[in-house]
Short mmCIF file of C-alpha atoms and ligand atoms in Angstrom, two decimals:
data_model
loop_
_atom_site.label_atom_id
_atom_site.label_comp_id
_atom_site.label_asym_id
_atom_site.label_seq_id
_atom_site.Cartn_x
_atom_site.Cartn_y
_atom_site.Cartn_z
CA UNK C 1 -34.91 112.11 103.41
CA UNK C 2 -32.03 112.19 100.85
CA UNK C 3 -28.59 112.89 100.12
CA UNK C 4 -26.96 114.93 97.54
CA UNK C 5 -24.43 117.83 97.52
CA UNK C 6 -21.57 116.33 99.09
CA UNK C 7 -20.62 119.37 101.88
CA UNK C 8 -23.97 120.88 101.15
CA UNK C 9 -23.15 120.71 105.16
CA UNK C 10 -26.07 117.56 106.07
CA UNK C 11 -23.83 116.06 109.16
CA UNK C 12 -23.11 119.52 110.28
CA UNK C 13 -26.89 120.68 110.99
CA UNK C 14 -28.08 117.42 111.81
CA UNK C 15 -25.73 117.49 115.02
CA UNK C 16 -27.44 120.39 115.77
CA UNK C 17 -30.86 119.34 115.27
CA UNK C 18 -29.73 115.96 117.61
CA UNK C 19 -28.63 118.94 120.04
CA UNK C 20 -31.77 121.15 119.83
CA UNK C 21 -34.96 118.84 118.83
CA UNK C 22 -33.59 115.25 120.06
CA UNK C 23 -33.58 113.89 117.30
CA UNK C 24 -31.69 110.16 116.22
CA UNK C 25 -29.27 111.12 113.15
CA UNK C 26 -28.65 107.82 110.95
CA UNK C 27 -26.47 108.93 108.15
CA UNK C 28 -26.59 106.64 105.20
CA UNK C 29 -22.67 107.28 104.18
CA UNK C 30 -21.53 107.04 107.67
CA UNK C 31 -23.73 103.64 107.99
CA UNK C 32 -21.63 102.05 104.81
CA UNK C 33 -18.54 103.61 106.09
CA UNK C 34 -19.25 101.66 109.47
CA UNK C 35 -20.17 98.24 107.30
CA UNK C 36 -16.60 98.84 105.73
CA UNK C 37 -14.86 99.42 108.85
CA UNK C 38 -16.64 96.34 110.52
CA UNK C 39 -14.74 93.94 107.44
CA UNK C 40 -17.86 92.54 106.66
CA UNK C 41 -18.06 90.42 103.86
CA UNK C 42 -19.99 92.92 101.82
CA UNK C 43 -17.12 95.90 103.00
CA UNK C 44 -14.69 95.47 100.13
CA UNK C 45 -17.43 95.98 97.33
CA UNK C 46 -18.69 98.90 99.22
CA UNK C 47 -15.39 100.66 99.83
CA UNK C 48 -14.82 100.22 96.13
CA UNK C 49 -18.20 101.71 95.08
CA UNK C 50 -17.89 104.92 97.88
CA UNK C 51 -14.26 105.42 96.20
CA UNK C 52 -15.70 105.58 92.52
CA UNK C 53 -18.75 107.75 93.97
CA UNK C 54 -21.29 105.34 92.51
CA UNK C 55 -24.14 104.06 94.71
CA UNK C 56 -24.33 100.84 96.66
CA UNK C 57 -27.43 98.03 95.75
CA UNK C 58 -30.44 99.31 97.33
CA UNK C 59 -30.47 95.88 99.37
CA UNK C 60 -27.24 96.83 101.12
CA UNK C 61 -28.34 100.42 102.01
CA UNK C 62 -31.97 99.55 103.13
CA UNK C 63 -30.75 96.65 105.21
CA UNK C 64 -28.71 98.71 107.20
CA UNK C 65 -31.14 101.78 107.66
CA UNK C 66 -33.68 99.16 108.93
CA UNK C 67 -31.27 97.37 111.52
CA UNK C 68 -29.90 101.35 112.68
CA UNK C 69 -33.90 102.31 113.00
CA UNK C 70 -34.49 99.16 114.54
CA UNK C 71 -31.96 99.23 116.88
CA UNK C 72 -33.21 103.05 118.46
CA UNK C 73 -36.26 103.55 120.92
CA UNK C 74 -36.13 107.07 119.31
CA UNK C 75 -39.54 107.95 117.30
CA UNK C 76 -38.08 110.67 116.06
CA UNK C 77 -35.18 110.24 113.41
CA UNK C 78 -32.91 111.94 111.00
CA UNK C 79 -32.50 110.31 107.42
CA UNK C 80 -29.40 111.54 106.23
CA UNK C 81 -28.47 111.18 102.57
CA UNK C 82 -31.22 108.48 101.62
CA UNK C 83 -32.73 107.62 99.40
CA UNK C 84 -30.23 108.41 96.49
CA UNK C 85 -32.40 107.13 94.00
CA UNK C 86 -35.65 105.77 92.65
CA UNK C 87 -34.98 102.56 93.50
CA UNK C 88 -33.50 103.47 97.12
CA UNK C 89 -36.83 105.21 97.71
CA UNK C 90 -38.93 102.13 96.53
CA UNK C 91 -37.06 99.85 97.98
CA UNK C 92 -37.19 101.44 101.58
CA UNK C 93 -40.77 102.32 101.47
CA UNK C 94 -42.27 98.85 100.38
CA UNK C 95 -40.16 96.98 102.96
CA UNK C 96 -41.22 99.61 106.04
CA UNK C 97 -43.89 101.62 104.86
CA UNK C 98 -42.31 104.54 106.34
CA UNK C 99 -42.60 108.18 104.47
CA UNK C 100 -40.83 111.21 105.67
CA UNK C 101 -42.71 113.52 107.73
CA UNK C 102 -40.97 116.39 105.27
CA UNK C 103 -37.65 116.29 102.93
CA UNK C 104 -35.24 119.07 103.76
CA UNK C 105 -33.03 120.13 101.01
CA UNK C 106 -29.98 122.28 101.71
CA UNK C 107 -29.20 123.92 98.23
CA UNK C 108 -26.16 125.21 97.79
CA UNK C 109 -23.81 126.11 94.68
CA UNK C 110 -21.45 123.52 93.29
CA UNK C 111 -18.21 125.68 93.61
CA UNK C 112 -19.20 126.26 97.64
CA UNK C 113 -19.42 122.55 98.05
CA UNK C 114 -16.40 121.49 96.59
CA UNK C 115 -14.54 124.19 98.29
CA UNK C 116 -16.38 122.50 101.83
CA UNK C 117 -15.73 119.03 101.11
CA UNK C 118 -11.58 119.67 100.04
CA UNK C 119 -11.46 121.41 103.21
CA UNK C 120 -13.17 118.78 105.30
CA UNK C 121 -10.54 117.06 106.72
CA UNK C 122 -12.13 113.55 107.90
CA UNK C 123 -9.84 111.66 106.23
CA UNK C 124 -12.08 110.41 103.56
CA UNK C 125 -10.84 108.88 100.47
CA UNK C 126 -13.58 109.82 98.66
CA UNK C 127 -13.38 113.20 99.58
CA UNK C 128 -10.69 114.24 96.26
CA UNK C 129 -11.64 116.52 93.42
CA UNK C 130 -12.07 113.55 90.89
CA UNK C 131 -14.96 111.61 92.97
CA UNK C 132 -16.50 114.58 93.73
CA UNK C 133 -17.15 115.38 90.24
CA UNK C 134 -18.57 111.96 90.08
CA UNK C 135 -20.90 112.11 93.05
CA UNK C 136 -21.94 115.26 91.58
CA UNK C 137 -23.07 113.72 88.79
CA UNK C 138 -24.56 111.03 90.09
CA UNK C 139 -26.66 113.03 92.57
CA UNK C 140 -27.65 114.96 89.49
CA UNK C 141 -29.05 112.12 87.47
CA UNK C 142 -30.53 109.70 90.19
CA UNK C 143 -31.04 112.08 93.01
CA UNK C 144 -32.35 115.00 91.76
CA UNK C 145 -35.43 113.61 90.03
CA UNK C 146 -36.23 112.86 93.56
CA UNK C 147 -36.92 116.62 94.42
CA UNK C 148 -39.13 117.09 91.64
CA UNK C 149 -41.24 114.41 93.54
CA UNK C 150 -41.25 115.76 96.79
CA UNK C 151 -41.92 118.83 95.77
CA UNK C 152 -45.15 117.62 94.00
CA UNK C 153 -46.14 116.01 96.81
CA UNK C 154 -45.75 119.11 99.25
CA UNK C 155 -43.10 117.48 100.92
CA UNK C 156 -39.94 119.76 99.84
CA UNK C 157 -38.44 122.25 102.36
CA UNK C 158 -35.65 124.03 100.52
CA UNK C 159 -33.02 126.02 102.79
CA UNK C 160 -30.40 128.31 101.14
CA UNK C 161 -27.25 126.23 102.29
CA UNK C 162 -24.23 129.01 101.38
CA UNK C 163 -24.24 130.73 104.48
CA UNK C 164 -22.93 129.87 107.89
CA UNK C 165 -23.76 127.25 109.93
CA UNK C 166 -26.10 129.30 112.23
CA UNK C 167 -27.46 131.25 109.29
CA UNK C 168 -28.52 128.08 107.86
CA UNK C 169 -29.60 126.67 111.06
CA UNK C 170 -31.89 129.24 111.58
CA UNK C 171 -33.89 128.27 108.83
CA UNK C 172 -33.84 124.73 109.46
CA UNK C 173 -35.16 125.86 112.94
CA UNK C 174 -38.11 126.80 111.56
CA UNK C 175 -38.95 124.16 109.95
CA UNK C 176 -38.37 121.84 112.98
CA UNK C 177 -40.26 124.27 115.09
CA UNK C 178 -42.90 124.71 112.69
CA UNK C 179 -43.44 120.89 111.85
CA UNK C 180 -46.30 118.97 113.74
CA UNK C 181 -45.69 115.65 115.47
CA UNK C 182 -46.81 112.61 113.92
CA UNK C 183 -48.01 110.63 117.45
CA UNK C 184 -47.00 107.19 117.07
CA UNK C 185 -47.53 103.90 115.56
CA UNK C 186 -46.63 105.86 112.28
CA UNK C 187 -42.67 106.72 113.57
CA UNK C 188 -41.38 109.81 112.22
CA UNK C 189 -38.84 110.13 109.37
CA UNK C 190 -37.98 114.00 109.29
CA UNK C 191 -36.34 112.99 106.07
CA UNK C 192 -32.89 115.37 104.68
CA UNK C 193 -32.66 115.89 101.32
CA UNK C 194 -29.92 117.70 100.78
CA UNK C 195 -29.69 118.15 97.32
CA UNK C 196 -27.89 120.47 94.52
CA UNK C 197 -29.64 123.02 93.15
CA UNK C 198 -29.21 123.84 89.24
CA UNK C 199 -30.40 127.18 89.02
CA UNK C 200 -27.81 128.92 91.03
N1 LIG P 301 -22.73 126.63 106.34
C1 LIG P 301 -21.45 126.24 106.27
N2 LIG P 301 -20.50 127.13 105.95
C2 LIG P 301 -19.19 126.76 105.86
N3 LIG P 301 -18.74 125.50 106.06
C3 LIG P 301 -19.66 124.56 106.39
C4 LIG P 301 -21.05 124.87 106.50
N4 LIG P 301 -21.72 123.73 106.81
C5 LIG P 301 -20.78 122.76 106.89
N5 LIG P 301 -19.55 123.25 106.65
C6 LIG P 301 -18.28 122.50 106.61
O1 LIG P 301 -18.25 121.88 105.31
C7 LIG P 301 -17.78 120.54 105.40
C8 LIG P 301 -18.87 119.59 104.89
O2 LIG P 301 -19.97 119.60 105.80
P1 LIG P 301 -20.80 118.27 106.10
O3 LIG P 301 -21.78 118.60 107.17
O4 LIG P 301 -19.88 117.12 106.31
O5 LIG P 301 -21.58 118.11 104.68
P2 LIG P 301 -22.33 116.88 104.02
O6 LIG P 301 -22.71 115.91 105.11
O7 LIG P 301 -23.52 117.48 103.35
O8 LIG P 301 -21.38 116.30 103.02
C9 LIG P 301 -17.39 120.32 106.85
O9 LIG P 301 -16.01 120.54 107.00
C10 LIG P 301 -18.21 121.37 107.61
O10 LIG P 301 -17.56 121.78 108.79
O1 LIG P 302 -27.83 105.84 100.25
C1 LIG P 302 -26.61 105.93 100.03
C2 LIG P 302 -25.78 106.84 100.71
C3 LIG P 302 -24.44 106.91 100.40
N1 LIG P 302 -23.91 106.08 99.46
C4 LIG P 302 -22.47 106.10 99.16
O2 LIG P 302 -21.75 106.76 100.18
C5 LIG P 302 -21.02 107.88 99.66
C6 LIG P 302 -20.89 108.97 100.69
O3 LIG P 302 -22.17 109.38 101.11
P1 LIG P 302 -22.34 110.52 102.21
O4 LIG P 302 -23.81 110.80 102.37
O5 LIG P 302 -21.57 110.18 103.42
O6 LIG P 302 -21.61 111.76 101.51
P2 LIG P 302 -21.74 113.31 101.82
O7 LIG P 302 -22.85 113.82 100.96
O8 LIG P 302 -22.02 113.48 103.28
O9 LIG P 302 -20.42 113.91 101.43
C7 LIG P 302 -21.76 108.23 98.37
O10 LIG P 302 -20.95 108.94 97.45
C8 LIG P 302 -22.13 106.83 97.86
O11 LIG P 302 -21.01 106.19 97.27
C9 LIG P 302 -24.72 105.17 98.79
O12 LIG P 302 -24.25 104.42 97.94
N2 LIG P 302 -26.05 105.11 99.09
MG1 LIG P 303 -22.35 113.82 105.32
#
């Protein structure tokens, strides 16, 4: 259900999860990169935030996950980078009582990522060496603490993340395959946490 290692490769096997398990993918970045885009009157403080790698108000982010989850028929969706933080987490859970079914983390070395995420190619401003450093850092003081508390609640799937797409999708595969199906009212959040690992 959260983000972390920018071009840990998140978008890339979510698409393919959309593809294979028809899933909904909401992607928290590409949900504030849409609010920017839209010139709404909270865009200018977010673009500046997104360039400096630091996180957007947990307000802001929440609002806009609600309205996206709101807005699909879908019970079954994709969290993609959320929560970032503590307070993301609270935040999102007391206003819609919604936990993730499971929190997939795609761990993958440092180095690999940057080398992904110079590469990438979308045109993102925020994708340059010196706010990558800074989202790394960021994702390891608010986001990582996050993992220890998935884990403890037997929520953590962890996926080695530096090999190739269909490698990696493989695993993830299984986990999708594997998972059981929360019948409705309680609507599914197969949550991505896609977060840095330290010990490589
Ligand atoms: N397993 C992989 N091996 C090599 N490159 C990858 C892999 N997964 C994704 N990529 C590439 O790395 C870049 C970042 O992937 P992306 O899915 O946008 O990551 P994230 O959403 O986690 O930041 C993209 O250019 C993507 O094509
Ligand atoms: O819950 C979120 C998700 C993203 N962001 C901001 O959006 C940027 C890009 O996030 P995204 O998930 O798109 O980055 P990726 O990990 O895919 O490279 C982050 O660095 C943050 O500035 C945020 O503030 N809160
Ligand atoms: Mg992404």
């Amino acid at each position: 259900m959260y983000s972390g290692g920018p071009g840990s490769g998140k978008g890339t096997q979510c698409s393919k999860i959309v593809q294979e398990f028809g899933y909904t993918h909401l992607s928290a970045g590409d949900l504030l990169r849409d609010e920017v885009k839209s010139g709404s009157e909270n865009g200018a403080m977010i673009h500046d935030l997104m360039n400096e790698g630091k996180l957007v108000a947990s307000d802001v982010i929440v609002r806009l996950i609600v309205k996206a989850i709101q807005e699909t028929d879908n019970d079954k969706f994709l969290l993609d980078g959320f929560p970032r933080n503590e307070d993301n987490l609270k935040a999102f859970e007391n206003l819609t009582k919604i936990e993730p079914d499971f929190v997939l983390y795609l761990d993958c070395p440092e180095e690999e990522m940057i080398k992904r995420v110079l590469s990438r190619n979308q045109g993102r401003e925020d994708d340059n060496i010196e706010t990558i450093r800074k989202r790394f850092r960021v994702f390891e003081e608010s986001t990582l603490p996050l993992v220890d508390y998935y884990a403890s609640k037997g929520k953590l799937r962890r996926v080695d993340a530096a090999r190739s797409v269909e490698e990696v999708f493989e695993s993830v595969r299984a986990i999708f395959s594997s998972t059981e199906v929360r019948p409705r009212p309680d609507r599914h959040c197969n949550c991505f946490s896609f977060l840095r690992s330290f010990c490589r």
